[in-house]
XYZ file of C-alpha atoms in Angstrom:
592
model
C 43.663 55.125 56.605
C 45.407 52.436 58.871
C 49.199 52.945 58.807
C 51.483 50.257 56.530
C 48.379 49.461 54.354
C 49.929 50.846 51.105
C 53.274 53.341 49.966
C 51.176 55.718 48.742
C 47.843 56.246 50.795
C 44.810 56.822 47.980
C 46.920 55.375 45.029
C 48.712 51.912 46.492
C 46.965 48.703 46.713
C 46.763 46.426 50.346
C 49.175 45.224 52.579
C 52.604 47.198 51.863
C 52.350 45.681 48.575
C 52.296 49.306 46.820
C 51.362 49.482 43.284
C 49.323 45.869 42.228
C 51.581 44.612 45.033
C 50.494 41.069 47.042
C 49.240 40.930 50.269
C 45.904 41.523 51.920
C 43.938 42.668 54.724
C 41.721 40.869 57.092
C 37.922 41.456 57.803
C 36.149 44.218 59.915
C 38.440 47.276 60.837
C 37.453 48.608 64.900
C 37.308 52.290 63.513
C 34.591 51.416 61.602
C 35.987 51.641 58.215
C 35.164 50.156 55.063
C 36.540 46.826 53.829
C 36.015 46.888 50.097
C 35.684 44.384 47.444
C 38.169 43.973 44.505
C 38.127 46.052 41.057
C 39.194 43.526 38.436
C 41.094 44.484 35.021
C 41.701 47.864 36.081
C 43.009 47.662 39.809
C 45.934 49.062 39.677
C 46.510 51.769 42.768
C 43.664 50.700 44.725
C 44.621 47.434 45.623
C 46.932 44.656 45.719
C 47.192 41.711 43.366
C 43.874 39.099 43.144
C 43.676 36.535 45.702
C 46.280 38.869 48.184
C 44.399 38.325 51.265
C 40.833 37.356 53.126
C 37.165 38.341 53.040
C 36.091 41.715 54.474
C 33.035 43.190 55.661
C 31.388 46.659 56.256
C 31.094 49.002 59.063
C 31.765 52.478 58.290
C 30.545 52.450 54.552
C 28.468 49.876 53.316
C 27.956 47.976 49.865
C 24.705 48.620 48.102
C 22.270 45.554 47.026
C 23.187 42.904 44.649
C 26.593 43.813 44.197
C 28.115 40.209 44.521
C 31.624 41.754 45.831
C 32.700 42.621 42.503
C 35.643 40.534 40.730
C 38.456 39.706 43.216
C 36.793 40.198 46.110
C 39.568 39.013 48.211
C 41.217 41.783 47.897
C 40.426 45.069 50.659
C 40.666 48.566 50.890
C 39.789 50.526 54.219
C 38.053 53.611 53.654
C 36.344 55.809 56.294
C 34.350 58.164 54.038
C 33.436 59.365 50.896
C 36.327 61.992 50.943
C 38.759 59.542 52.468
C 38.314 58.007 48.893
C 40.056 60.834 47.374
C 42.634 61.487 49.738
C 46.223 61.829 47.017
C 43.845 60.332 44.051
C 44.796 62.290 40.686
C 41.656 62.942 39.119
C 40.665 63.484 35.484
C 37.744 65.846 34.560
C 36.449 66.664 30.756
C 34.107 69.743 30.543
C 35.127 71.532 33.477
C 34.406 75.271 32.381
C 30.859 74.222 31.295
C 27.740 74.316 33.904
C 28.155 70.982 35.833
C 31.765 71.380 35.415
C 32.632 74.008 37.172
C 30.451 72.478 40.186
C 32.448 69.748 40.154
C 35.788 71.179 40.517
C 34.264 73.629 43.351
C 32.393 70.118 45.575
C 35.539 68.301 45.095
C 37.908 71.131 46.755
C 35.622 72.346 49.055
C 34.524 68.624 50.509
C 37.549 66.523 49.914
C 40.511 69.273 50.414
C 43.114 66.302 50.369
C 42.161 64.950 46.809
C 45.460 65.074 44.892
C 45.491 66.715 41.541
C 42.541 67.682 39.491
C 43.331 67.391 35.478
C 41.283 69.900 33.834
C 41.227 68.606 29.946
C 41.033 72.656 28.313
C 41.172 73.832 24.628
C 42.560 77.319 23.901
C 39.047 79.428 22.767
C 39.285 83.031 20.788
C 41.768 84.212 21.323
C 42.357 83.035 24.737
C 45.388 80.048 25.416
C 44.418 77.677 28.220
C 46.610 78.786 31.108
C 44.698 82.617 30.592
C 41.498 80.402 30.518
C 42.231 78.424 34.090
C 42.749 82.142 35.264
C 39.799 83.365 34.525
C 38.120 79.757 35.724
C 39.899 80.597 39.369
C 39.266 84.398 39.195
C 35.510 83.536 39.026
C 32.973 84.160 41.753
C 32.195 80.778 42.016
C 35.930 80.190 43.555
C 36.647 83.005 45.309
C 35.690 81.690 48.735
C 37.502 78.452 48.226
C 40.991 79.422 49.238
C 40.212 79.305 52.831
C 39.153 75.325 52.673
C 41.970 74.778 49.671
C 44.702 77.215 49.789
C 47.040 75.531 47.556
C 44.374 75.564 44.991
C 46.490 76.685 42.078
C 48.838 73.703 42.770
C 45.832 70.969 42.561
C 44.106 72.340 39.325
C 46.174 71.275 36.474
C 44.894 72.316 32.781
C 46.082 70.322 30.200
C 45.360 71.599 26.585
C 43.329 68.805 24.732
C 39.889 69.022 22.812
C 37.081 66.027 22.202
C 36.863 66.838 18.404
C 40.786 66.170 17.610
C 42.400 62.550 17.537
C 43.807 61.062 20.993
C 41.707 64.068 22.473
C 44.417 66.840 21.042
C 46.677 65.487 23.903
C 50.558 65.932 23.594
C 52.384 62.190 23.995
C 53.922 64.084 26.946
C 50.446 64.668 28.929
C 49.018 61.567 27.342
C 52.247 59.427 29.422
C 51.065 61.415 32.474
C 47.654 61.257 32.932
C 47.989 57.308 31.639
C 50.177 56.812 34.538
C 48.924 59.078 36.904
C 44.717 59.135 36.677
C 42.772 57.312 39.056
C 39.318 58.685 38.859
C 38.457 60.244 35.106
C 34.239 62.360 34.985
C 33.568 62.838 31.723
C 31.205 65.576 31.634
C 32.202 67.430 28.135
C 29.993 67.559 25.085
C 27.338 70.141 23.219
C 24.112 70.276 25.339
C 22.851 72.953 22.534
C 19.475 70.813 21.663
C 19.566 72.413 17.889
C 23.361 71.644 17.197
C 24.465 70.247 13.824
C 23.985 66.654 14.072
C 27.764 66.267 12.752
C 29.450 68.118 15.604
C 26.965 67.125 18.062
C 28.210 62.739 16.390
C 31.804 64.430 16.713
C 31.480 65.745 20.324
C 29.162 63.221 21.905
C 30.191 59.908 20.254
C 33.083 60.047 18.907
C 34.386 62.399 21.895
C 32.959 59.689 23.976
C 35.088 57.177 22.402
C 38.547 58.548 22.063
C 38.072 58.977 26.609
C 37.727 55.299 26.456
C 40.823 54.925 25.053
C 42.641 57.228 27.091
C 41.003 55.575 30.237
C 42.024 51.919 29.024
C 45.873 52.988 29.072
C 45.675 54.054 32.638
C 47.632 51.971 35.232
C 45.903 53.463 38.344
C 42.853 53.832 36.358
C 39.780 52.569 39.367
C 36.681 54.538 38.550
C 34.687 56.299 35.319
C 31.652 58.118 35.722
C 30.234 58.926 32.283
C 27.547 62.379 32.030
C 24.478 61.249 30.167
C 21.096 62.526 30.874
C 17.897 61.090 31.044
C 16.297 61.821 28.034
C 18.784 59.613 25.781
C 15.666 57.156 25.774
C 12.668 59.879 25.657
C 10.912 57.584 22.720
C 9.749 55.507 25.766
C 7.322 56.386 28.777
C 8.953 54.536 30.999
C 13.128 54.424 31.276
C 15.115 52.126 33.481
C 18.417 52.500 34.744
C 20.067 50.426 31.944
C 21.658 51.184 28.573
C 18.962 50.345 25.566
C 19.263 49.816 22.131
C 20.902 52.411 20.181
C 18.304 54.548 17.930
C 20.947 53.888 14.964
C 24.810 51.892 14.453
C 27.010 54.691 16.093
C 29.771 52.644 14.263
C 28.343 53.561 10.712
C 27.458 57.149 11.846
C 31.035 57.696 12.822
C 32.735 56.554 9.455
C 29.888 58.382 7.316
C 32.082 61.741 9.149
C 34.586 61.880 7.152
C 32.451 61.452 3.905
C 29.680 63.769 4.146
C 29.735 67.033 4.538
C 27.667 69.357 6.452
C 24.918 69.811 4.635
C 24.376 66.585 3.574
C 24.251 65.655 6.895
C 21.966 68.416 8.172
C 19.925 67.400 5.553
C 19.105 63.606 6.285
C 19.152 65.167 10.336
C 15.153 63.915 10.223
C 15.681 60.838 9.069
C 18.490 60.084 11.135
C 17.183 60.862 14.588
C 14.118 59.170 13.955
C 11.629 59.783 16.617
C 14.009 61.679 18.978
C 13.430 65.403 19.442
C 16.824 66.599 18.871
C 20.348 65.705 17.960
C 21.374 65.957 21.571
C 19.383 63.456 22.947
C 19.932 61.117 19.901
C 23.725 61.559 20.406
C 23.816 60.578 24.247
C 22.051 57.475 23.437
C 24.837 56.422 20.591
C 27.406 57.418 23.406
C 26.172 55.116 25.944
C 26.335 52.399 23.712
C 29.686 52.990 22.488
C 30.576 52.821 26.384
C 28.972 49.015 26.326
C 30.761 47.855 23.246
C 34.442 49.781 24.443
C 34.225 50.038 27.650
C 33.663 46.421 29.365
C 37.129 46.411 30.947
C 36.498 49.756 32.464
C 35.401 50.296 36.086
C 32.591 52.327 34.623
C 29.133 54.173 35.455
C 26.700 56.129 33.813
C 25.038 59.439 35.316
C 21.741 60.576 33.966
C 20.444 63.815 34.871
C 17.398 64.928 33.729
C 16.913 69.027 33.470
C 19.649 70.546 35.666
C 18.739 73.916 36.852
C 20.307 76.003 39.439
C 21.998 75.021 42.354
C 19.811 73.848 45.357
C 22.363 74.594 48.342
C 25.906 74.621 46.851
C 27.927 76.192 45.485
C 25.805 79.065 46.149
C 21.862 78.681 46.590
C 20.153 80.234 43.016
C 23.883 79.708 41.566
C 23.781 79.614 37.435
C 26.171 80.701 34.444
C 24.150 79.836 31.499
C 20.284 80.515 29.608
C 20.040 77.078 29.052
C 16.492 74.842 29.724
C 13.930 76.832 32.628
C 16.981 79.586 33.008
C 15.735 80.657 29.597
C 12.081 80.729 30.144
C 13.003 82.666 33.708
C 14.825 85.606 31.564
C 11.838 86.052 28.812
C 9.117 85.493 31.685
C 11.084 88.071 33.691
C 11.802 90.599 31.317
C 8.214 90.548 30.172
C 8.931 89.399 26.695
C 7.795 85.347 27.016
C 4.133 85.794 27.029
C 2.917 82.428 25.779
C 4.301 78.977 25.696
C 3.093 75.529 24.381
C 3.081 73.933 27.910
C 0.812 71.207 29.225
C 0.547 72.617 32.745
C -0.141 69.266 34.549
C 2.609 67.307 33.770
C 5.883 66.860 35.896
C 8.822 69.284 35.603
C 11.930 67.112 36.178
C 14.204 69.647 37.370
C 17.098 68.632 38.634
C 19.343 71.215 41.040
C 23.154 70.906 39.841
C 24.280 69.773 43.124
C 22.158 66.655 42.766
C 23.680 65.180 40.497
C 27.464 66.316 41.207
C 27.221 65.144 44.336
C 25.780 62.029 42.883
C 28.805 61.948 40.764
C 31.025 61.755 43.468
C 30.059 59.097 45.220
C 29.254 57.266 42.317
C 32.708 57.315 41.613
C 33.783 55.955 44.735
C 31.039 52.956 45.076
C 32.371 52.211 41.373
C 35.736 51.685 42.314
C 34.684 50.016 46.155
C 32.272 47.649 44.511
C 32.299 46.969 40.577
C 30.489 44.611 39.293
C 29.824 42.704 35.851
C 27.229 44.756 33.982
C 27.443 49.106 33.680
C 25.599 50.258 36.627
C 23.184 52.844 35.036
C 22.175 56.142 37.512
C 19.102 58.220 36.848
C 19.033 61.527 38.589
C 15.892 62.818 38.795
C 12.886 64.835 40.454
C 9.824 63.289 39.399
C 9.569 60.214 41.229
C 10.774 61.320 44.772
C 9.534 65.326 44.804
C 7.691 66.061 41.676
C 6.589 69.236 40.895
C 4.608 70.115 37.988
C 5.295 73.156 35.257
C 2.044 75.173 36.349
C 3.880 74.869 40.000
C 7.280 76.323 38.205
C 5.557 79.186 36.803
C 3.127 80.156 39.536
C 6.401 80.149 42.049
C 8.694 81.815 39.097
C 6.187 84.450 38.947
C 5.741 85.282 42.626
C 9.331 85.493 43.105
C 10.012 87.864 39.388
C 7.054 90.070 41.047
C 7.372 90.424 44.652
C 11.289 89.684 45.496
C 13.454 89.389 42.930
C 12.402 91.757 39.713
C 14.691 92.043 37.135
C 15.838 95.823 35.373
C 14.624 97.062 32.412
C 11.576 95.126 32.208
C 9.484 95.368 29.053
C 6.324 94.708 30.496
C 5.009 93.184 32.901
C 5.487 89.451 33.438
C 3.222 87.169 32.591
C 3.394 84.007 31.273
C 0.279 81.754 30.011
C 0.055 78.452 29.200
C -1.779 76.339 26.246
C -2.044 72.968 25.250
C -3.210 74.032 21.685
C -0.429 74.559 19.170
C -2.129 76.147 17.029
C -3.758 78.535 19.661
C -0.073 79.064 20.939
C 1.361 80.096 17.342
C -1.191 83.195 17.379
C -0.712 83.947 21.153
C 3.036 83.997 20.047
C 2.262 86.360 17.195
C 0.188 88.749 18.569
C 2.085 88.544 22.116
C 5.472 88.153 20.642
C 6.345 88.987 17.408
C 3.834 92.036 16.816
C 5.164 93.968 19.449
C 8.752 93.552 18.972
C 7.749 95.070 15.896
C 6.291 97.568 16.700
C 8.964 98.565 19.476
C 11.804 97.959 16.728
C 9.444 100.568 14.357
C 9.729 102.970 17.370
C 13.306 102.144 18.129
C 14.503 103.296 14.257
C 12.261 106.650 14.691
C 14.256 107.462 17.770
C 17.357 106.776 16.028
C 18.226 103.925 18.174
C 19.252 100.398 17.236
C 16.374 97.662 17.173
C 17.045 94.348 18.555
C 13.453 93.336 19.791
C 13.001 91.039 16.516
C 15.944 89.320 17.248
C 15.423 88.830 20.766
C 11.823 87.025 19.394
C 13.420 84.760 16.988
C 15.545 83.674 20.082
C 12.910 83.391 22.351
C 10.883 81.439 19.522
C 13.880 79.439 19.218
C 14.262 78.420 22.836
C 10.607 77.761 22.758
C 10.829 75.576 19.928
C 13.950 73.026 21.660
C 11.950 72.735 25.193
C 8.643 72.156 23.242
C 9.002 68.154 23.250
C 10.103 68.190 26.935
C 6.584 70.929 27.997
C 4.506 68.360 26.406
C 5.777 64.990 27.483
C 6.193 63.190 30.637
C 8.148 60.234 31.606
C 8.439 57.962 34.888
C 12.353 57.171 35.204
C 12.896 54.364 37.838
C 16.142 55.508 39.931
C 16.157 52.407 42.185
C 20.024 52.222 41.966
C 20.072 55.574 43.446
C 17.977 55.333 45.901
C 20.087 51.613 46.841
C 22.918 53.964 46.345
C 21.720 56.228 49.245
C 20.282 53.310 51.528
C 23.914 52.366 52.194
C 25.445 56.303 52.154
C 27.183 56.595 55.724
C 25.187 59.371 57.522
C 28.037 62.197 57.775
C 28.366 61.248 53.995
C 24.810 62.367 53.479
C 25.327 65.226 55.093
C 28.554 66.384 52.869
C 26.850 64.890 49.527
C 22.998 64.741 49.645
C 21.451 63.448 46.207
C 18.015 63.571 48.100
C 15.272 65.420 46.989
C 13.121 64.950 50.052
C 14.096 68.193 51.897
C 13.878 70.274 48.841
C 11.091 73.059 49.183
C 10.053 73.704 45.464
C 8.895 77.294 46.527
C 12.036 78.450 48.381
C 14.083 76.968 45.291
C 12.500 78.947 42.551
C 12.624 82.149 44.791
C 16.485 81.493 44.741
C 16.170 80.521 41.398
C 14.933 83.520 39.858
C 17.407 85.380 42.258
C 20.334 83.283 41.143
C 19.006 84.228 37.358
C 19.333 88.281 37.811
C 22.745 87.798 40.100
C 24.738 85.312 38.143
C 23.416 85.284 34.390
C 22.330 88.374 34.100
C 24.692 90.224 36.302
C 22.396 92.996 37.928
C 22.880 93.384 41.322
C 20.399 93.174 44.466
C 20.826 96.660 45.149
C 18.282 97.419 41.812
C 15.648 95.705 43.321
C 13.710 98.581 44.812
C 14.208 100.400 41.553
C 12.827 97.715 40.018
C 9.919 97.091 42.260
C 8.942 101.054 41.557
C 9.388 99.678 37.562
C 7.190 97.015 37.763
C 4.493 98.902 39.232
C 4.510 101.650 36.692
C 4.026 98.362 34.410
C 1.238 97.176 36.202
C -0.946 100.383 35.921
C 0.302 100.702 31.780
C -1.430 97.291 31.845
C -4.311 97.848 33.364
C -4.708 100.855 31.253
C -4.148 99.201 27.902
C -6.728 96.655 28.872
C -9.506 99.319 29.590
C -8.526 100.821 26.575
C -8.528 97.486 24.476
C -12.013 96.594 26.131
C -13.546 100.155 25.211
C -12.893 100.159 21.181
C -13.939 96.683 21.246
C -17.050 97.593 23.366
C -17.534 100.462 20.982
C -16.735 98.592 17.599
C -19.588 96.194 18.692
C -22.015 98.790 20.098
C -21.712 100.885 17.237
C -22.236 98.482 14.791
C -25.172 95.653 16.350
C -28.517 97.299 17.165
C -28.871 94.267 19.067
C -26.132 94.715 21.063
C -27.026 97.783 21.896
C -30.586 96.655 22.984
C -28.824 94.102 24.872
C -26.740 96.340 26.578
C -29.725 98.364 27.808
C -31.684 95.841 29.081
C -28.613 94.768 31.178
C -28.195 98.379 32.697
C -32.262 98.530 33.209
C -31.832 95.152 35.317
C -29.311 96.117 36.847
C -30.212 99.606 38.502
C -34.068 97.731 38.785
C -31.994 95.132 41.118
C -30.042 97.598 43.238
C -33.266 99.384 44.707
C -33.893 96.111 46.202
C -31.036 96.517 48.339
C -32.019 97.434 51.852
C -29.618 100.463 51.762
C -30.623 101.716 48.358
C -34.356 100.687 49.185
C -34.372 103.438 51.859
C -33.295 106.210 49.945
């Protein structure tokens, strides 16, 4: 940044003003820096007071479509890049040990090393207090390579012990005064994505968890930029979803006081009712969230973030990178194993995965167009696949399935993978107990002979389980419109696109499940590469126990049929008399 432009470069406002202090900049700076527009309620740290100077215009970065310079656009800021954003910004982030999280912190350290410090919001868990969990966070693989690019890493990431489900967020009035007065940037990224939770925690967590971060954020002085985590499917009732906030499925207002007088089974009970035509609790939840964030949040520099299925990592953190069995991860492990033989799929419809870097980086620079360029209404982001680089769930399996085959097999495979599809539920319910149930059974009968301790049943009912939450999402497809992303990228400075690409147009859907399935049996499962021959030899054992079985299968029903039908035997003869009458009129044969 230009020298004398603010007291505290990333935090102060224009013109040597400092904190909300007066004066201004002028237009168009020669290094080809950005000249941003004015934030409104919640400027405080970015810029100095309303009316403190004249117009500006863009070089380096530029302002996407329809913006209208936000309120107060007299006022500048001269920002070079995405990262120059965060240079000494204190940054809040909720969720940080979950999935996204964790990819978060990691892209924010790794690509803008000056950022000042990172609030982790933490609750102790077990037996474990938060400073032992931050260890553990930084003792991970995921940041072991990050001391090189961040060294002082321990001094940036600052845990501060607070949970969603308690009042004020569980925060002492001591870190409350602090992150108020020190907070620039806040992601909110924490909240159950368990599809099947109990509709009361997942009202606690998502909604009302939602609501006490809004008023945290509102008693932040430097406060200049929210990005909310939503996903996609908050409006799955509709075929078509646009990047705004609809109607909410119930009054989240009602839902919230109706906590405190019901209890959990009355409320698991009504759970139907309640969610109406939504699949689950968790997408029913998000919905109320967003529109507690229209009714709360006006004042707020604020944007919404709406991934669709995030899977693995595409290039970063690490290619294949993922800590958790949750959506296609799942359905990798069973498929893998050799246990998930049949699913309740239509094979033809889109897919939307998502790779976790997507949308973090997404988040990012979300953030800092927010703060650059706010405007009136919520700007609304959906991050998906299936508009730009679709790819369909046949294409998922067929690409899973050549990768849990030829490169990556997993150990102690059950048998060997395959995985079919059918559009027939009732077809699918006696795939899943003959291909599913009976043998984990059977193998759980065998187990208890040998003295050993059966777990097969239980690893059906969780498969069946899984099977059941992604059911609504295998059968149903959606268009999402992401115009404001794709605006968003228009205007992305070039080296920024390089740093944090949101574009799915280089992806290679083949090369990304290979990686996938790797990332699976590395990260989630643990085994290492060095089993893969091992399990190639497994696998192949598997393949001729198949082909037996089948042979085998064929034969008793062959001879239950032939046995029992005169005219299938009769049949069967004539066949073989056609067929050795048709062979002598090949030349070779002929000649003999």
């Amino acid at each position: 940044m230009p020298p004398n432009t603010t007291n505290n470069p990333g935090e102060a406002g224009g013109g040597g003003g400092g904190e909300g202090g007066g004066g201004g900049g002028g237009g168009n700076n020669a290094n080809g820096s950005l000249v941003g527009a004015g934030l409104g309620p919640h400027q405080h740290g970015l810029q100095g007071a309303a009316g403190g100077g004249g117009g500006g215009g863009v070089t380096g970065m530029t302002p996407p479509p329809n913006t209208g310079g936000g309120a107060g656009a007299g006022n500048v800021l001269e920002i070079t890049s995405v990262a120059e954003f965060y240079r000494d910004r204190n940054l809040l982030i909720t969720g940080a040990t979950g999935f996204m999280g964790k990819v978060l912190v990691v892209k924010l350290l790794r690509s803008c090393p000056s950022v000042g410090k990172i609030y982790l919001l933490m609750r102790p868990k077990g037996n474990k207090d938060v400073p032992t969990r931050l260890r553990e966070l930084l003792d991970s693989h995921l940041f072991k390579n990050l001391r090189s690019v961040s060294p002082n890493i321990d001094e940036k990431l600052v845990a501060v012990e607070g949970d969603i489900l308690l009042p004020g967020l569980g925060l002492s009035q001591v870190d409350t005064d602090i992150l108020a007065a020190e907070v620039s940037v806040v992601f909110h990224a924490a909240a159950t994505v368990k599809f099947d939770e109990a509709i009361k925690l997942s009202l606690q967590m998502n909604v009302l968890g939602t609501k006490r971060m809004v008023e945290l954020c509102q008693k932040m002085t430097k406060l200049v930029s929210v990005v909310h985590v939503s996903t996609a499917y908050c409006n799955c009732d509709r075929d078509e979803v646009d990047e705004q906030v609809y109607p909410p499925p119930s009054d989240p207002y009602t839902l919230l006081k109706l906590l405190d007088l019901m209890d959990d089974d009355l409320f698991n009970h009504l759970t139907p009712k309640l969610i109406g035509n939504r699949p689950n609790t968790y997408t029913f939840t998000k919905a109320l969230a967003e529109h507690i964030l229209v009714t709360e949040a006006k004042d707020l520099p604020i944007a919404i973030v709406r991934p669709s299925i995030v899977a693995a990592a595409w290039r970063e953190p690490i290619p294949g990178w993922v800590d958790n069995f949750n959506g296609a991860t799942g359905l990798i492990v069973g498929a893998g194993k050799g246990l998930l033989r049949t699913l309740h799929c239509h094979q033809d419809l889109v897919a939307d995965l998502i790779p976790v870097d997507i949308p973090i980086n997404l988040l990012i620079v979300t953030a800092c167009y927010t703060a650059l360029y706010r405007q009136k209404e919520m700007k609304v982001y959906n991050c998906v696949s299936g508009m730009d680089n679709p790819v369909r769930w046949r294409d998922i399996r067929d690409h899973g399935m050549v990768a849990l085959k030829n490169h990556t097999p997993m150990t102690d495979v059950v048998w060997y993978p395959s995985l079919h599809f059918t559009t027939s539920k009732r077809l699918n319910k006696v795939l899943v107990l003959l291909q599913h149930w009976l043998p984990a059974y059977i193998m759980d009968i065998a187990a208890r002979v040998a003295g050993k301790k059966p777990i097969m049943v239980r690893v059906a009912q969780k498969l069946d389980r899984a099977a059941a939450c992604l059911e609504y999402f295998t059968t149903h497809e959606w268009r999402f419109n992401s115009d404001n992303v794709h605006a968003l990228w228009a205007v992305l400075p070039e080296h920024d696109k390089q740093t944090f690409n949101f574009s799915l147009s280089q992806l290679d859907w083949v090369t990304y499940m290979h990686h996938y399935c790797n990332g699976t049996k590395r990260f989630v499962l643990k085994e290492e590469d060095s089993t893969i021959p091992k399990s190639k030899t497994h696998l192949n054992k598997l393949w001729w126990v198949q082909q037996i079985c089948r042979m085998v299968a064929l034969l008793v029903a062959w001879r239950a049929v032939f046995l029992r039908s005169e005219r299938a035997r009769n049949a069967f003869y004539a066949l073989l008399r056609a067929f050795f009458r048709l062979i002598t009129y090949l030349p070779i044969v002929g000649r003999i």
